[in-house]
Amino acid sequence: MYLSAIKEKSETYGTTNLSDIELLSILVGKNVVEIFNNHNIYSMDQLIGLSDLDLLKISSSKAICHKVKSFVELYKRKLKYEDNKLKISSPNEIYDNNRDMVLLNQEVFRLVCLDTKNRVIYKEDLFKGTLNSSIVHPREIFKQAINKNSASIVVIHNHPSGDSAPSNEDINITHRIYECGKIIGISVLDHIIIGKNNYCSLKERGIIN
């Protein structure tokens, strides 16, 4: 489909009937549908999981890559804006609101800060790479939590393997964070591990009281 055809579709049926990649084509000013479809990429959730190197493999045009990254960044900021209105009441809600982590190709440790009514006030990816106790340090977690005047926090990380079952290292890290939270006075409500289309709540497992 040429860019002119995508624009015509938009004018006829409205932008709500365009796919994520078709919308991206209009913003980029070039038809990227075929480029991304050739790599089995059809949605924003998949775009979020792409690294800079992945983008350059898909398109050698740095201009296109820059525009795609800007589009993705705008989308992420929109999600953060919506997060600030979200009230957390269950592990499933946490999972649904952080499904972008499913497609990440490396481990990422995310902090979610909540107010006294369990509303999200801040979210940040603190650590990336192979996560262990030497990398995931409670000091950095609670530094951010204190700066944001958090009443409580939820921590999340993904398993790129797709298996959400906690490792012994995951359990040890959770215990350290939980105990530090008790000392500091900021409750650790849960640690969610995200796999492929599934998740594990360490609170539901009884690892967090």
PDB file of C-alpha atoms in Angstrom:
ATOM      1  CA  MET A   1       0.000   0.000   0.000  1.00  0.00           C
ATOM      2  CA  TYR A   2       1.438   3.374  -1.055  1.00  0.00           C
ATOM      3  CA  LEU A   3       1.474   6.331   1.336  1.00  0.00           C
ATOM      4  CA  SER A   4      -1.155   8.095  -0.788  1.00  0.00           C
ATOM      5  CA  ALA A   5      -3.468   5.104  -0.333  1.00  0.00           C
ATOM      6  CA  ILE A   6      -2.971   5.189   3.445  1.00  0.00           C
ATOM      7  CA  LYS A   7      -3.820   8.904   3.490  1.00  0.00           C
ATOM      8  CA  GLU A   8      -6.905   8.257   1.351  1.00  0.00           C
ATOM      9  CA  LYS A   9      -7.982   5.515   3.758  1.00  0.00           C
ATOM     10  CA  SER A  10      -7.539   7.958   6.641  1.00  0.00           C
ATOM     11  CA  GLU A  11      -9.632  10.633   4.917  1.00  0.00           C
ATOM     12  CA  THR A  12     -12.374   8.148   4.027  1.00  0.00           C
ATOM     13  CA  TYR A  13     -12.629   6.083   7.209  1.00  0.00           C
ATOM     14  CA  GLY A  14     -10.829   8.205   9.817  1.00  0.00           C
ATOM     15  CA  THR A  15      -7.550   7.669  11.661  1.00  0.00           C
ATOM     16  CA  THR A  16      -9.209   5.300  14.160  1.00  0.00           C
ATOM     17  CA  ASN A  17      -9.384   2.724  11.356  1.00  0.00           C
ATOM     18  CA  LEU A  18      -5.666   2.843  10.627  1.00  0.00           C
ATOM     19  CA  SER A  19      -3.244   0.314  12.077  1.00  0.00           C
ATOM     20  CA  ASP A  20      -0.354   1.434  14.290  1.00  0.00           C
ATOM     21  CA  ILE A  21       2.087   1.051  11.398  1.00  0.00           C
ATOM     22  CA  GLU A  22      -0.186   2.939   8.983  1.00  0.00           C
ATOM     23  CA  LEU A  23      -0.355   5.830  11.455  1.00  0.00           C
ATOM     24  CA  LEU A  24       3.416   5.693  11.732  1.00  0.00           C
ATOM     25  CA  SER A  25       3.697   5.890   7.927  1.00  0.00           C
ATOM     26  CA  ILE A  26       1.744   9.160   7.872  1.00  0.00           C
ATOM     27  CA  LEU A  27       3.936  10.679  10.596  1.00  0.00           C
ATOM     28  CA  VAL A  28       7.189   9.452   9.037  1.00  0.00           C
ATOM     29  CA  GLY A  29       6.088  10.653   5.589  1.00  0.00           C
ATOM     30  CA  LYS A  30       6.980   7.362   3.969  1.00  0.00           C
ATOM     31  CA  ASN A  31       5.227   4.026   3.690  1.00  0.00           C
ATOM     32  CA  VAL A  32       6.865   1.797   6.291  1.00  0.00           C
ATOM     33  CA  VAL A  33       4.085  -0.815   6.370  1.00  0.00           C
ATOM     34  CA  GLU A  34       5.866  -3.170   3.992  1.00  0.00           C
ATOM     35  CA  ILE A  35       9.223  -2.605   5.702  1.00  0.00           C
ATOM     36  CA  PHE A  36       7.880  -3.639   9.112  1.00  0.00           C
ATOM     37  CA  ASN A  37       5.528  -6.340   7.818  1.00  0.00           C
ATOM     38  CA  ASN A  38       8.524  -8.076   6.251  1.00  0.00           C
ATOM     39  CA  HIS A  39       9.868  -8.408   9.812  1.00  0.00           C
ATOM     40  CA  ASN A  40       6.491  -9.506  11.243  1.00  0.00           C
ATOM     41  CA  ILE A  41       5.986  -6.223  13.079  1.00  0.00           C
ATOM     42  CA  TYR A  42       2.402  -5.018  13.043  1.00  0.00           C
ATOM     43  CA  SER A  43       1.711  -3.140  16.277  1.00  0.00           C
ATOM     44  CA  MET A  44       2.962  -0.531  18.727  1.00  0.00           C
ATOM     45  CA  ASP A  45       3.590  -3.191  21.387  1.00  0.00           C
ATOM     46  CA  GLN A  46       6.117  -4.781  19.030  1.00  0.00           C
ATOM     47  CA  LEU A  47       7.727  -1.439  18.163  1.00  0.00           C
ATOM     48  CA  ILE A  48       8.307  -0.691  21.852  1.00  0.00           C
ATOM     49  CA  GLY A  49      10.393  -3.850  22.179  1.00  0.00           C
ATOM     50  CA  LEU A  50      12.821  -2.871  19.397  1.00  0.00           C
ATOM     51  CA  SER A  51      16.314  -1.669  20.258  1.00  0.00           C
ATOM     52  CA  ASP A  52      18.218   0.921  18.197  1.00  0.00           C
ATOM     53  CA  LEU A  53      20.166  -1.918  16.599  1.00  0.00           C
ATOM     54  CA  ASP A  54      16.943  -3.751  15.728  1.00  0.00           C
ATOM     55  CA  LEU A  55      15.611  -0.639  13.983  1.00  0.00           C
ATOM     56  CA  LEU A  56      18.776  -0.212  11.932  1.00  0.00           C
ATOM     57  CA  LYS A  57      18.521  -3.843  10.834  1.00  0.00           C
ATOM     58  CA  ILE A  58      14.963  -3.202   9.667  1.00  0.00           C
ATOM     59  CA  SER A  59      15.707   0.113   7.945  1.00  0.00           C
ATOM     60  CA  SER A  60      19.142   1.461   7.085  1.00  0.00           C
ATOM     61  CA  SER A  61      17.681   4.981   6.970  1.00  0.00           C
ATOM     62  CA  LYS A  62      18.707   6.813  10.134  1.00  0.00           C
ATOM     63  CA  ALA A  63      16.050   9.448   9.416  1.00  0.00           C
ATOM     64  CA  ILE A  64      13.289   6.826   9.472  1.00  0.00           C
ATOM     65  CA  CYS A  65      14.739   5.207  12.599  1.00  0.00           C
ATOM     66  CA  HIS A  66      14.827   8.589  14.354  1.00  0.00           C
ATOM     67  CA  LYS A  67      11.182   9.295  13.477  1.00  0.00           C
ATOM     68  CA  VAL A  68      10.102   5.827  14.584  1.00  0.00           C
ATOM     69  CA  LYS A  69      11.902   6.265  17.922  1.00  0.00           C
ATOM     70  CA  SER A  70      10.223   9.660  18.390  1.00  0.00           C
ATOM     71  CA  PHE A  71       6.817   8.120  17.651  1.00  0.00           C
ATOM     72  CA  VAL A  72       7.446   5.358  20.188  1.00  0.00           C
ATOM     73  CA  GLU A  73       8.620   7.889  22.790  1.00  0.00           C
ATOM     74  CA  LEU A  74       5.408   9.915  22.363  1.00  0.00           C
ATOM     75  CA  TYR A  75       3.421   6.720  22.859  1.00  0.00           C
ATOM     76  CA  LYS A  76       5.357   5.878  26.033  1.00  0.00           C
ATOM     77  CA  ARG A  77       4.723   9.370  27.406  1.00  0.00           C
ATOM     78  CA  LYS A  78       1.018   8.973  26.719  1.00  0.00           C
ATOM     79  CA  LEU A  79       1.071   5.722  28.691  1.00  0.00           C
ATOM     80  CA  LYS A  80       2.816   7.463  31.592  1.00  0.00           C
ATOM     81  CA  TYR A  81       0.157  10.199  31.537  1.00  0.00           C
ATOM     82  CA  GLU A  82      -2.567   7.559  31.702  1.00  0.00           C
ATOM     83  CA  ASP A  83      -0.669   5.735  34.458  1.00  0.00           C
ATOM     84  CA  ASN A  84      -1.030   8.781  36.680  1.00  0.00           C
ATOM     85  CA  LYS A  85      -4.799   8.224  36.659  1.00  0.00           C
ATOM     86  CA  LEU A  86      -4.540   4.504  37.398  1.00  0.00           C
ATOM     87  CA  LYS A  87      -5.464   3.026  40.754  1.00  0.00           C
ATOM     88  CA  ILE A  88      -3.905  -0.365  41.470  1.00  0.00           C
ATOM     89  CA  SER A  89      -6.133  -2.936  43.160  1.00  0.00           C
ATOM     90  CA  SER A  90      -4.825  -6.305  41.918  1.00  0.00           C
ATOM     91  CA  PRO A  91      -1.752  -8.030  40.441  1.00  0.00           C
ATOM     92  CA  ASN A  92      -3.685  -8.519  37.202  1.00  0.00           C
ATOM     93  CA  GLU A  93      -4.108  -4.752  36.838  1.00  0.00           C
ATOM     94  CA  ILE A  94      -0.376  -4.281  37.310  1.00  0.00           C
ATOM     95  CA  TYR A  95       0.294  -6.881  34.624  1.00  0.00           C
ATOM     96  CA  ASP A  96      -2.212  -5.374  32.176  1.00  0.00           C
ATOM     97  CA  ASN A  97      -0.688  -1.936  32.641  1.00  0.00           C
ATOM     98  CA  ASN A  98       2.863  -3.166  32.011  1.00  0.00           C
ATOM     99  CA  ARG A  99       2.329  -5.572  29.134  1.00  0.00           C
ATOM    100  CA  ASP A 100       4.884  -3.637  27.087  1.00  0.00           C
ATOM    101  CA  MET A 101       7.513  -5.619  29.015  1.00  0.00           C
ATOM    102  CA  VAL A 102       6.408  -8.869  27.366  1.00  0.00           C
ATOM    103  CA  LEU A 103       8.280  -8.068  24.157  1.00  0.00           C
ATOM    104  CA  LEU A 104      11.487  -6.689  25.682  1.00  0.00           C
ATOM    105  CA  ASN A 105      14.517  -8.710  24.594  1.00  0.00           C
ATOM    106  CA  GLN A 106      16.493  -8.107  27.786  1.00  0.00           C
ATOM    107  CA  GLU A 107      15.645  -8.166  31.474  1.00  0.00           C
ATOM    108  CA  VAL A 108      14.327  -4.863  32.793  1.00  0.00           C
ATOM    109  CA  PHE A 109      13.533  -3.991  36.411  1.00  0.00           C
ATOM    110  CA  ARG A 110      10.709  -1.466  36.760  1.00  0.00           C
ATOM    111  CA  LEU A 111       9.675   0.579  39.775  1.00  0.00           C
ATOM    112  CA  VAL A 112       6.064   1.729  40.186  1.00  0.00           C
ATOM    113  CA  CYS A 113       5.430   4.303  42.929  1.00  0.00           C
ATOM    114  CA  LEU A 114       1.982   4.694  44.507  1.00  0.00           C
ATOM    115  CA  ASP A 115       0.292   7.262  46.725  1.00  0.00           C
ATOM    116  CA  THR A 116      -1.821   6.565  49.830  1.00  0.00           C
ATOM    117  CA  LYS A 117      -4.795   5.628  47.609  1.00  0.00           C
ATOM    118  CA  ASN A 118      -2.718   3.181  45.539  1.00  0.00           C
ATOM    119  CA  ARG A 119      -2.726   5.502  42.537  1.00  0.00           C
ATOM    120  CA  VAL A 120       0.316   5.407  40.271  1.00  0.00           C
ATOM    121  CA  ILE A 121       2.385   8.566  40.686  1.00  0.00           C
ATOM    122  CA  TYR A 122       5.631   7.501  39.028  1.00  0.00           C
ATOM    123  CA  LYS A 123       7.121   4.719  36.949  1.00  0.00           C
ATOM    124  CA  GLU A 124      10.727   4.134  35.900  1.00  0.00           C
ATOM    125  CA  ASP A 125      12.884   1.354  34.475  1.00  0.00           C
ATOM    126  CA  LEU A 126      15.774   1.323  36.963  1.00  0.00           C
ATOM    127  CA  PHE A 127      17.944  -1.604  35.896  1.00  0.00           C
ATOM    128  CA  LYS A 128      18.578  -3.427  32.615  1.00  0.00           C
ATOM    129  CA  GLY A 129      20.507  -6.558  31.730  1.00  0.00           C
ATOM    130  CA  THR A 130      20.966  -9.794  33.644  1.00  0.00           C
ATOM    131  CA  LEU A 131      19.338  -8.988  36.972  1.00  0.00           C
ATOM    132  CA  ASN A 132      20.921 -10.217  40.185  1.00  0.00           C
ATOM    133  CA  SER A 133      21.474  -8.947  43.717  1.00  0.00           C
ATOM    134  CA  SER A 134      24.644  -7.085  42.723  1.00  0.00           C
ATOM    135  CA  ILE A 135      22.734  -5.042  40.134  1.00  0.00           C
ATOM    136  CA  VAL A 136      19.302  -4.624  41.736  1.00  0.00           C
ATOM    137  CA  HIS A 137      20.107  -2.563  44.818  1.00  0.00           C
ATOM    138  CA  PRO A 138      17.392  -1.451  47.282  1.00  0.00           C
ATOM    139  CA  ARG A 139      19.230   1.857  47.742  1.00  0.00           C
ATOM    140  CA  GLU A 140      18.394   3.009  44.210  1.00  0.00           C
ATOM    141  CA  ILE A 141      14.830   1.731  44.456  1.00  0.00           C
ATOM    142  CA  PHE A 142      13.987   3.557  47.663  1.00  0.00           C
ATOM    143  CA  LYS A 143      15.924   6.669  46.664  1.00  0.00           C
ATOM    144  CA  GLN A 144      13.407   7.162  43.862  1.00  0.00           C
ATOM    145  CA  ALA A 145      10.470   6.094  46.026  1.00  0.00           C
ATOM    146  CA  ILE A 146      11.381   8.655  48.698  1.00  0.00           C
ATOM    147  CA  ASN A 147      11.961  11.407  46.125  1.00  0.00           C
ATOM    148  CA  LYS A 148       8.455  10.824  44.764  1.00  0.00           C
ATOM    149  CA  ASN A 149       6.864  10.809  48.243  1.00  0.00           C
ATOM    150  CA  SER A 150       5.628   7.258  47.708  1.00  0.00           C
ATOM    151  CA  ALA A 151       3.390   5.585  50.255  1.00  0.00           C
ATOM    152  CA  SER A 152       4.087   2.195  48.685  1.00  0.00           C
ATOM    153  CA  ILE A 153       5.742   0.611  45.669  1.00  0.00           C
ATOM    154  CA  VAL A 154       5.383  -2.298  43.291  1.00  0.00           C
ATOM    155  CA  VAL A 155       8.429  -3.720  41.527  1.00  0.00           C
ATOM    156  CA  ILE A 156       8.248  -5.557  38.226  1.00  0.00           C
ATOM    157  CA  HIS A 157      10.690  -7.335  35.996  1.00  0.00           C
ATOM    158  CA  ASN A 158      10.417  -9.472  32.886  1.00  0.00           C
ATOM    159  CA  HIS A 159      11.788 -12.844  31.862  1.00  0.00           C
ATOM    160  CA  PRO A 160      12.619 -12.712  28.119  1.00  0.00           C
ATOM    161  CA  SER A 161      12.594 -16.529  28.126  1.00  0.00           C
ATOM    162  CA  GLY A 162       8.815 -16.318  28.542  1.00  0.00           C
ATOM    163  CA  ASP A 163       8.746 -18.329  31.780  1.00  0.00           C
ATOM    164  CA  SER A 164       7.440 -16.182  34.637  1.00  0.00           C
ATOM    165  CA  ALA A 165       8.393 -18.626  37.411  1.00  0.00           C
ATOM    166  CA  PRO A 166      10.637 -16.890  39.992  1.00  0.00           C
ATOM    167  CA  SER A 167      14.248 -18.000  40.334  1.00  0.00           C
ATOM    168  CA  ASN A 168      15.987 -18.284  43.702  1.00  0.00           C
ATOM    169  CA  GLU A 169      17.725 -15.001  42.865  1.00  0.00           C
ATOM    170  CA  ASP A 170      14.344 -13.355  42.227  1.00  0.00           C
ATOM    171  CA  ILE A 171      13.088 -14.533  45.608  1.00  0.00           C
ATOM    172  CA  ASN A 172      16.238 -13.344  47.405  1.00  0.00           C
ATOM    173  CA  ILE A 173      16.025  -9.918  45.760  1.00  0.00           C
ATOM    174  CA  THR A 174      12.351  -9.670  46.725  1.00  0.00           C
ATOM    175  CA  HIS A 175      13.111 -10.440  50.375  1.00  0.00           C
ATOM    176  CA  ARG A 176      15.836  -7.763  50.465  1.00  0.00           C
ATOM    177  CA  ILE A 177      13.570  -5.112  48.953  1.00  0.00           C
ATOM    178  CA  TYR A 178      10.657  -6.071  51.198  1.00  0.00           C
ATOM    179  CA  GLU A 179      12.733  -5.920  54.393  1.00  0.00           C
ATOM    180  CA  CYS A 180      14.254  -2.561  53.408  1.00  0.00           C
ATOM    181  CA  GLY A 181      10.769  -1.222  52.781  1.00  0.00           C
ATOM    182  CA  LYS A 182       9.702  -2.223  56.295  1.00  0.00           C
ATOM    183  CA  ILE A 183      12.669  -0.367  57.794  1.00  0.00           C
ATOM    184  CA  ILE A 184      12.162   2.763  55.688  1.00  0.00           C
ATOM    185  CA  GLY A 185       8.380   2.788  56.057  1.00  0.00           C
ATOM    186  CA  ILE A 186       7.432   2.329  52.408  1.00  0.00           C
ATOM    187  CA  SER A 187       5.338  -0.780  51.804  1.00  0.00           C
ATOM    188  CA  VAL A 188       6.350  -3.174  49.031  1.00  0.00           C
ATOM    189  CA  LEU A 189       2.951  -4.352  47.802  1.00  0.00           C
ATOM    190  CA  ASP A 190       4.125  -6.876  45.233  1.00  0.00           C
ATOM    191  CA  HIS A 191       6.846  -8.075  42.900  1.00  0.00           C
ATOM    192  CA  ILE A 192       5.435  -9.062  39.520  1.00  0.00           C
ATOM    193  CA  ILE A 193       7.431 -11.201  37.095  1.00  0.00           C
ATOM    194  CA  ILE A 194       6.222 -10.919  33.505  1.00  0.00           C
ATOM    195  CA  GLY A 195       6.677 -13.766  31.054  1.00  0.00           C
ATOM    196  CA  LYS A 196       5.138 -14.350  27.646  1.00  0.00           C
ATOM    197  CA  ASN A 197       1.388 -13.781  28.040  1.00  0.00           C
ATOM    198  CA  ASN A 198       1.576 -14.718  31.723  1.00  0.00           C
ATOM    199  CA  TYR A 199       2.812 -13.334  35.008  1.00  0.00           C
ATOM    200  CA  CYS A 200       3.719 -14.362  38.538  1.00  0.00           C
ATOM    201  CA  SER A 201       2.775 -12.363  41.631  1.00  0.00           C
ATOM    202  CA  LEU A 202       5.190 -13.039  44.472  1.00  0.00           C
ATOM    203  CA  LYS A 203       2.555 -11.727  46.868  1.00  0.00           C
ATOM    204  CA  GLU A 204       0.095 -14.355  45.644  1.00  0.00           C
ATOM    205  CA  ARG A 205       2.882 -16.930  46.022  1.00  0.00           C
ATOM    206  CA  GLY A 206       3.198 -15.940  49.690  1.00  0.00           C
ATOM    207  CA  ILE A 207       6.747 -14.630  49.297  1.00  0.00           C
ATOM    208  CA  ILE A 208       5.539 -11.128  50.231  1.00  0.00           C
ATOM    209  CA  ASN A 209       3.186 -10.942  53.226  1.00  0.00           C
TER     210      ASN A 209
END
